[in-house]
Amino acid sequence: MHSELVVIGGGPGGYAAAFRAADAGMQVAMIDQRAQLGGECLLQGCIPSKALLHVARVIAEAEESADWGVEFASPVIDLEKMRQRKEKVISTLSAGLKQLAKRRGVKVIAARAKFADSNTVELKATGDESLDEDRLTFDHAIIATGSRATVPPMFQLESPRVMDSSGALALAEVPSRLLVVGGGYIGLEMGTVYARLGSHVTVVEMTGGLLPGADRDLVKPLQKRLQALFAEIMLETKVTSLALDGDEVEAVLEDVEGENAQRFDAVLVAVGRRPNSADLGLEKTDAQIDERGFVIVDEHQSTADPRILAVGDVAGEPMLAHKATHEGKVAVAMIRGETIAQSPASVPAVVFTDPEIAWTGLTADEAKRQGRDVRVAQYPWAASGRAQAIGRTEGLTKLVLDPDTDQVLGIGLVGVGAGELIAEGVLAIERSATASEIAHTIHPHPTMSETLAGAAEIYLGVATEVYRPRRERKK
Ligand code: FAD
Ligand code: NAD
């Protein structure tokens, strides 16, 4: 069997590439070892976690509304119903992908793929159906095999009490005491879900702060809320060992003062992810991997093998679904001899906690590390009518600007709905917008989007709702 394009992996990188290529008239086969399409993001990542975070948000709002004069009784949690809803969301979207593949004539193969050489993959069936053929030759291949949770050997206890993100999303039960190892994206998102469902959550983070990649002033309002929600947040602390003891897990925690043992009912290990590049037969091709296992690609997603490209988590950080999708489209453009502007500077990041944190472009901390002269303008959400109306004034909108050109280099947000608001920031950076252009764009009132224009006005010294005397600008 021969295919013009073979895509290995049916996640957001893989299906975006397969669909784009099919739309351009290419003959495409998409191989995924799972029974359903959607990859980690849809089946065990982005979507199920957001379905559960939405429930967590509803519980929180019901509780908070007591302060606004509306009291609800304590929630009664039906875990089975929650699981069913989450699965329904997944199956609806996954079935949609299957339909879209069918209508586009993309051949979907449920198999594990491995390169036999630079134009052949070997297939091993993973579903119930046997395969027509166990080899597939191709003109081009796109590797979109994603990533998997890193679970250090000392945490591999083969017990349902020690979970990775998939285990936590399965929602088998709500443990009374949950230890979360890692204060990154997954630790804080899933920690929020379990805390709202009733677990006493302890987060242990190895570095000096939560979400090490984000600016500290954005993390601060989140950390304050999480300190109230979680039983404990332990920074500069490592979990050095885990041991099962009956129905409990004993964890040894190490900080500057030494070691101490604590007991939990379950543990979520969320200390990062690593690329799925092993056991792919890459050694039979000219594609190379780096020391962390990422497939090495250039800005067009090409590997060192002229027939093979790679996209998404397997092709490098940040490991985010929208980055995978964009790269899938860039790869197909490359194969077709076109080029799409690849602008990694504006890949947005969103942490879907409560409040959400979102940023794109240059962060203020990164500018400092680079010794780059930037100016930062901050709009406190306490000045926003909308933030006051919904009782969530802890937010902050900030712009990182080039003082010579007034160009916006980076945008950071913390607050309710920050993940939606950041899209305007991405466009601003993509279009090299200046502070005046954002300030002169009419934003609807009353919305939190006004805080973006407000931050630009603060930079220009002309803010309406915030009094900040004009600072001398360079030009
Ligand atoms: P994947 O989605 O991982 O898909 C790869 C597919 O390839 C998988 O189905 C895998 O089974 C298959 N595969 C692997 N090897 C083979 C093989 N040899 N043969 C056949 N098939 C193979 N990102 C966001 O942007 N926003 C979020 O809110 C978000 N939330 C997340 C929450 C969690 C809990 C997790 C774990 C991740 C989250 N992510 C989020 C990250 C996101 O899931 C990944 O960035 C995204 O899935 C990467 O897409 P991909 O196409 O590269 O790979
Ligand atoms: P992460 O890199 O976001 O966070 C891991 C955290 O664990 C870091 O803060 C790190 O310092 C800490 N850590 C590492 N080893 C430790 C140890 N031994 N003890 C204590 N702390 C330790 O990784 P993650 O939360 O596992 O998520 C993996 C990736 O998945 C993310 O980086 C992101 O790319 C993606 N993701 C994205 C979203 C989103 O976009 N909203 C949500 C979930 C996951």
Short mmCIF file of C-alpha atoms and ligand atoms in Angstrom, two decimals, residues 50 154-155 181-187 189 204-207 211-212 237-239 270-273 318-320 350-352, ligand 2:
data_model
loop_
_atom_site.label_atom_id
_atom_site.label_comp_id
_atom_site.label_asym_id
_atom_site.label_seq_id
_atom_site.Cartn_x
_atom_site.Cartn_y
_atom_site.Cartn_z
CA LYS A 50 -11.40 21.68 31.04
CA MET A 154 11.05 6.44 42.48
CA PHE A 155 7.36 7.30 41.87
CA VAL A 181 4.01 16.65 42.99
CA GLY A 182 4.77 19.57 40.67
CA GLY A 183 3.31 23.09 40.74
CA GLY A 184 3.08 23.45 36.95
CA TYR A 185 0.14 23.41 34.54
CA ILE A 186 -1.22 19.98 35.38
CA GLY A 187 -0.54 20.13 39.12
CA GLU A 189 -5.30 22.62 37.09
CA VAL A 204 4.93 20.32 46.39
CA GLU A 205 7.02 22.35 43.93
CA MET A 206 10.76 21.92 43.56
CA THR A 207 11.55 25.50 42.46
CA LEU A 211 4.46 27.96 37.29
CA PRO A 212 8.17 28.72 36.87
CA THR A 237 10.55 21.19 48.30
CA LYS A 238 11.17 17.85 46.67
CA VAL A 239 9.47 14.52 47.11
CA ALA A 270 2.85 16.10 37.40
CA VAL A 271 6.51 16.90 36.88
CA GLY A 272 6.53 17.36 33.10
CA ARG A 273 6.24 15.37 29.89
CA PRO A 318 6.19 24.45 24.31
CA MET A 319 4.07 21.30 24.46
CA LEU A 320 0.76 22.96 23.67
CA VAL A 350 -2.89 29.66 29.18
CA VAL A 351 -3.13 28.03 32.59
CA PHE A 352 -6.81 27.27 33.18
P1 NAD B 2 5.13 21.50 33.89
O1 NAD B 2 6.45 21.56 33.25
O2 NAD B 2 4.11 22.52 33.56
O3 NAD B 2 5.29 21.57 35.47
C1 NAD B 2 6.07 20.65 36.16
C2 NAD B 2 6.45 21.27 37.50
O4 NAD B 2 6.98 20.26 38.30
C3 NAD B 2 7.50 22.35 37.35
O5 NAD B 2 7.06 23.49 38.06
C4 NAD B 2 8.75 21.73 37.97
O6 NAD B 2 9.58 22.66 38.60
C5 NAD B 2 8.13 20.78 38.97
N1 NAD B 2 8.94 19.61 39.31
C6 NAD B 2 9.72 18.86 38.51
N2 NAD B 2 10.25 17.82 39.20
C7 NAD B 2 9.79 17.93 40.47
C8 NAD B 2 9.98 17.17 41.66
N3 NAD B 2 10.72 16.07 41.68
N4 NAD B 2 9.35 17.57 42.78
C9 NAD B 2 8.57 18.69 42.77
N5 NAD B 2 8.36 19.44 41.68
C10 NAD B 2 8.95 19.07 40.54
O7 NAD B 2 4.60 20.02 33.63
P2 NAD B 2 3.16 19.36 33.80
O8 NAD B 2 2.33 20.13 34.76
O9 NAD B 2 3.42 17.92 34.03
O10 NAD B 2 2.56 19.54 32.36
C11 NAD B 2 3.25 19.03 31.23
C12 NAD B 2 3.03 19.89 30.03
O11 NAD B 2 1.73 19.66 29.50
C13 NAD B 2 3.06 21.38 30.31
O12 NAD B 2 4.37 21.89 30.35
C14 NAD B 2 2.30 21.92 29.14
O13 NAD B 2 3.16 21.99 28.03
C15 NAD B 2 1.25 20.85 28.92
N6 NAD B 2 -0.03 21.25 29.56
C16 NAD B 2 -0.61 22.40 29.16
C17 NAD B 2 -1.79 22.81 29.74
C18 NAD B 2 -2.42 24.09 29.27
O14 NAD B 2 -2.05 24.56 28.20
N7 NAD B 2 -3.33 24.67 30.04
C19 NAD B 2 -2.37 22.06 30.76
C20 NAD B 2 -1.74 20.88 31.14
C21 NAD B 2 -0.58 20.49 30.54
#
